[in-house]
């Protein structure tokens, strides 16, 4: 049996009321932890696949699309070997309602495969 819950607020155990819009709008709609070039080794949410789109470029695709391409995302890449030449930085580009691309660079600005890459995205789902 399918059902629907309609509520304007959620009450915490301490008796505080939280608007449901705060919970829905403030929750991550997609995220991946410990992502490599074409897979998520850790946990993830709302990811249907990850495409290796070139050296240091991976493209997570969403299981449920975003309403528009104006959603907000942040990303980070970790240092795989704990040496200064292997430090990583990451940026997000080519955002669409169904996916985004993430480019990873070494500290010497060369494109580099991602190891231990994490991201999170917030916005309205379609």
PDB file of C-alpha atoms in Angstrom:
ATOM      1  CA  UNK A   1       0.000   0.000   0.000  1.00  0.00           C
ATOM      2  CA  UNK A   2       1.431   3.365  -1.023  1.00  0.00           C
ATOM      3  CA  UNK A   3       0.820   6.371   1.156  1.00  0.00           C
ATOM      4  CA  UNK A   4       1.536  10.022   1.573  1.00  0.00           C
ATOM      5  CA  UNK A   5       2.568  11.942   4.663  1.00  0.00           C
ATOM      6  CA  UNK A   6       1.660  15.627   4.724  1.00  0.00           C
ATOM      7  CA  UNK A   7       3.243  17.672   7.493  1.00  0.00           C
ATOM      8  CA  UNK A   8       4.227  21.315   7.898  1.00  0.00           C
ATOM      9  CA  UNK A   9       6.579  20.686  10.836  1.00  0.00           C
ATOM     10  CA  UNK A  10       8.554  17.919  12.494  1.00  0.00           C
ATOM     11  CA  UNK A  11       8.884  17.919  16.263  1.00  0.00           C
ATOM     12  CA  UNK A  12      12.207  16.893  17.773  1.00  0.00           C
ATOM     13  CA  UNK A  13      12.538  14.801  20.922  1.00  0.00           C
ATOM     14  CA  UNK A  14      13.342  18.019  22.792  1.00  0.00           C
ATOM     15  CA  UNK A  15      10.019  19.537  21.701  1.00  0.00           C
ATOM     16  CA  UNK A  16      11.385  21.942  19.066  1.00  0.00           C
ATOM     17  CA  UNK A  17       9.416  22.328  15.824  1.00  0.00           C
ATOM     18  CA  UNK A  18      11.355  22.255  12.534  1.00  0.00           C
ATOM     19  CA  UNK A  19       9.575  23.255   9.302  1.00  0.00           C
ATOM     20  CA  UNK A  20       9.573  20.381   6.779  1.00  0.00           C
ATOM     21  CA  UNK A  21      10.607  22.873   4.058  1.00  0.00           C
ATOM     22  CA  UNK A  22      13.859  23.416   5.998  1.00  0.00           C
ATOM     23  CA  UNK A  23      14.549  19.676   6.029  1.00  0.00           C
ATOM     24  CA  UNK A  24      13.665  19.158   2.344  1.00  0.00           C
ATOM     25  CA  UNK A  25      15.436  22.260   1.001  1.00  0.00           C
ATOM     26  CA  UNK A  26      18.504  21.926   3.232  1.00  0.00           C
ATOM     27  CA  UNK A  27      19.281  18.282   2.488  1.00  0.00           C
ATOM     28  CA  UNK A  28      21.918  17.105   0.026  1.00  0.00           C
ATOM     29  CA  UNK A  29      20.367  15.770  -3.189  1.00  0.00           C
ATOM     30  CA  UNK A  30      23.508  13.975  -4.423  1.00  0.00           C
ATOM     31  CA  UNK A  31      26.880  13.090  -2.935  1.00  0.00           C
ATOM     32  CA  UNK A  32      29.775  10.700  -3.334  1.00  0.00           C
ATOM     33  CA  UNK A  33      32.596   9.763  -1.008  1.00  0.00           C
ATOM     34  CA  UNK A  34      35.967   8.273  -1.942  1.00  0.00           C
ATOM     35  CA  UNK A  35      35.275   8.595  -5.676  1.00  0.00           C
ATOM     36  CA  UNK A  36      37.839   7.380  -8.208  1.00  0.00           C
ATOM     37  CA  UNK A  37      37.866   8.059 -11.976  1.00  0.00           C
ATOM     38  CA  UNK A  38      34.896   5.811 -12.751  1.00  0.00           C
ATOM     39  CA  UNK A  39      33.438   4.523  -9.470  1.00  0.00           C
ATOM     40  CA  UNK A  40      32.542   5.437  -5.910  1.00  0.00           C
ATOM     41  CA  UNK A  41      34.557   3.254  -3.554  1.00  0.00           C
ATOM     42  CA  UNK A  42      32.825   4.717  -0.511  1.00  0.00           C
ATOM     43  CA  UNK A  43      29.190   5.577   0.014  1.00  0.00           C
ATOM     44  CA  UNK A  44      27.041   7.654  -2.347  1.00  0.00           C
ATOM     45  CA  UNK A  45      23.543   8.998  -2.936  1.00  0.00           C
ATOM     46  CA  UNK A  46      21.621   9.713  -6.188  1.00  0.00           C
ATOM     47  CA  UNK A  47      24.448   8.573  -8.480  1.00  0.00           C
ATOM     48  CA  UNK A  48      23.517   6.266 -11.378  1.00  0.00           C
ATOM     49  CA  UNK A  49      27.026   6.077 -12.885  1.00  0.00           C
ATOM     50  CA  UNK A  50      30.407   7.805 -13.122  1.00  0.00           C
ATOM     51  CA  UNK A  51      32.101   8.262 -16.490  1.00  0.00           C
ATOM     52  CA  UNK A  52      35.872   8.640 -16.878  1.00  0.00           C
ATOM     53  CA  UNK A  53      35.987  11.597 -19.323  1.00  0.00           C
ATOM     54  CA  UNK A  54      39.785  11.998 -19.560  1.00  0.00           C
ATOM     55  CA  UNK A  55      42.786  12.465 -17.296  1.00  0.00           C
ATOM     56  CA  UNK A  56      41.489  13.744 -13.993  1.00  0.00           C
ATOM     57  CA  UNK A  57      37.945  14.302 -15.314  1.00  0.00           C
ATOM     58  CA  UNK A  58      35.058  12.283 -13.980  1.00  0.00           C
ATOM     59  CA  UNK A  59      31.371  12.789 -14.561  1.00  0.00           C
ATOM     60  CA  UNK A  60      28.829  11.578 -12.020  1.00  0.00           C
ATOM     61  CA  UNK A  61      25.326  11.196 -13.495  1.00  0.00           C
ATOM     62  CA  UNK A  62      22.254  11.542 -11.300  1.00  0.00           C
ATOM     63  CA  UNK A  63      19.663   8.818 -10.736  1.00  0.00           C
ATOM     64  CA  UNK A  64      17.107  11.613 -10.224  1.00  0.00           C
ATOM     65  CA  UNK A  65      17.751  14.772 -12.252  1.00  0.00           C
ATOM     66  CA  UNK A  66      17.861  18.265 -10.816  1.00  0.00           C
ATOM     67  CA  UNK A  67      15.090  20.740 -11.686  1.00  0.00           C
ATOM     68  CA  UNK A  68      17.617  23.082 -13.355  1.00  0.00           C
ATOM     69  CA  UNK A  69      21.392  23.490 -13.690  1.00  0.00           C
ATOM     70  CA  UNK A  70      21.539  26.171 -10.975  1.00  0.00           C
ATOM     71  CA  UNK A  71      22.110  23.721  -8.114  1.00  0.00           C
ATOM     72  CA  UNK A  72      25.088  24.208  -5.812  1.00  0.00           C
ATOM     73  CA  UNK A  73      27.957  21.734  -5.470  1.00  0.00           C
ATOM     74  CA  UNK A  74      31.269  21.569  -3.688  1.00  0.00           C
ATOM     75  CA  UNK A  75      34.116  19.118  -4.127  1.00  0.00           C
ATOM     76  CA  UNK A  76      37.445  18.152  -2.613  1.00  0.00           C
ATOM     77  CA  UNK A  77      40.262  15.830  -3.600  1.00  0.00           C
ATOM     78  CA  UNK A  78      42.592  14.200  -1.119  1.00  0.00           C
ATOM     79  CA  UNK A  79      46.343  13.658  -1.193  1.00  0.00           C
ATOM     80  CA  UNK A  80      46.815   9.975  -2.093  1.00  0.00           C
ATOM     81  CA  UNK A  81      50.421   9.569  -0.948  1.00  0.00           C
ATOM     82  CA  UNK A  82      50.900  12.387   1.582  1.00  0.00           C
ATOM     83  CA  UNK A  83      53.703  14.009  -0.419  1.00  0.00           C
ATOM     84  CA  UNK A  84      53.623  17.647  -1.540  1.00  0.00           C
ATOM     85  CA  UNK A  85      53.921  16.776  -5.244  1.00  0.00           C
ATOM     86  CA  UNK A  86      50.794  14.682  -4.988  1.00  0.00           C
ATOM     87  CA  UNK A  87      48.467  17.294  -3.433  1.00  0.00           C
ATOM     88  CA  UNK A  88      45.164  17.569  -5.301  1.00  0.00           C
ATOM     89  CA  UNK A  89      42.683  20.341  -6.048  1.00  0.00           C
ATOM     90  CA  UNK A  90      39.359  19.884  -7.815  1.00  0.00           C
ATOM     91  CA  UNK A  91      36.881  22.079  -9.675  1.00  0.00           C
ATOM     92  CA  UNK A  92      33.374  21.548 -11.043  1.00  0.00           C
ATOM     93  CA  UNK A  93      32.403  22.471 -14.610  1.00  0.00           C
ATOM     94  CA  UNK A  94      29.801  21.626 -17.285  1.00  0.00           C
ATOM     95  CA  UNK A  95      26.920  21.328 -14.857  1.00  0.00           C
ATOM     96  CA  UNK A  96      23.637  20.031 -16.305  1.00  0.00           C
ATOM     97  CA  UNK A  97      20.386  18.756 -14.813  1.00  0.00           C
ATOM     98  CA  UNK A  98      21.538  15.150 -15.285  1.00  0.00           C
ATOM     99  CA  UNK A  99      25.270  15.299 -14.417  1.00  0.00           C
ATOM    100  CA  UNK A 100      28.344  17.432 -13.769  1.00  0.00           C
ATOM    101  CA  UNK A 101      32.039  17.108 -14.565  1.00  0.00           C
ATOM    102  CA  UNK A 102      34.790  17.354 -11.965  1.00  0.00           C
ATOM    103  CA  UNK A 103      38.410  18.087 -12.966  1.00  0.00           C
ATOM    104  CA  UNK A 104      41.257  17.190 -10.608  1.00  0.00           C
ATOM    105  CA  UNK A 105      44.716  18.797 -10.708  1.00  0.00           C
ATOM    106  CA  UNK A 106      48.028  18.179  -8.922  1.00  0.00           C
ATOM    107  CA  UNK A 107      49.762  20.999  -7.070  1.00  0.00           C
ATOM    108  CA  UNK A 108      52.005  21.521 -10.133  1.00  0.00           C
ATOM    109  CA  UNK A 109      48.745  22.289 -12.114  1.00  0.00           C
ATOM    110  CA  UNK A 110      48.887  19.112 -14.214  1.00  0.00           C
ATOM    111  CA  UNK A 111      45.642  17.175 -14.643  1.00  0.00           C
ATOM    112  CA  UNK A 112      45.661  14.130 -12.374  1.00  0.00           C
ATOM    113  CA  UNK A 113      43.521  11.115 -11.688  1.00  0.00           C
ATOM    114  CA  UNK A 114      41.364  11.529  -8.645  1.00  0.00           C
ATOM    115  CA  UNK A 115      41.881   9.408  -5.585  1.00  0.00           C
ATOM    116  CA  UNK A 116      39.697   9.858  -2.516  1.00  0.00           C
ATOM    117  CA  UNK A 117      37.605  12.538  -4.236  1.00  0.00           C
ATOM    118  CA  UNK A 118      34.396  13.712  -2.490  1.00  0.00           C
ATOM    119  CA  UNK A 119      31.491  15.945  -3.549  1.00  0.00           C
ATOM    120  CA  UNK A 120      28.029  17.060  -2.433  1.00  0.00           C
ATOM    121  CA  UNK A 121      25.219  18.810  -4.363  1.00  0.00           C
ATOM    122  CA  UNK A 122      22.223  20.792  -3.132  1.00  0.00           C
ATOM    123  CA  UNK A 123      19.198  21.981  -5.131  1.00  0.00           C
ATOM    124  CA  UNK A 124      15.680  21.086  -6.237  1.00  0.00           C
ATOM    125  CA  UNK A 125      15.094  17.738  -7.917  1.00  0.00           C
ATOM    126  CA  UNK A 126      12.839  17.581 -10.982  1.00  0.00           C
TER     127      UNK A 126
END
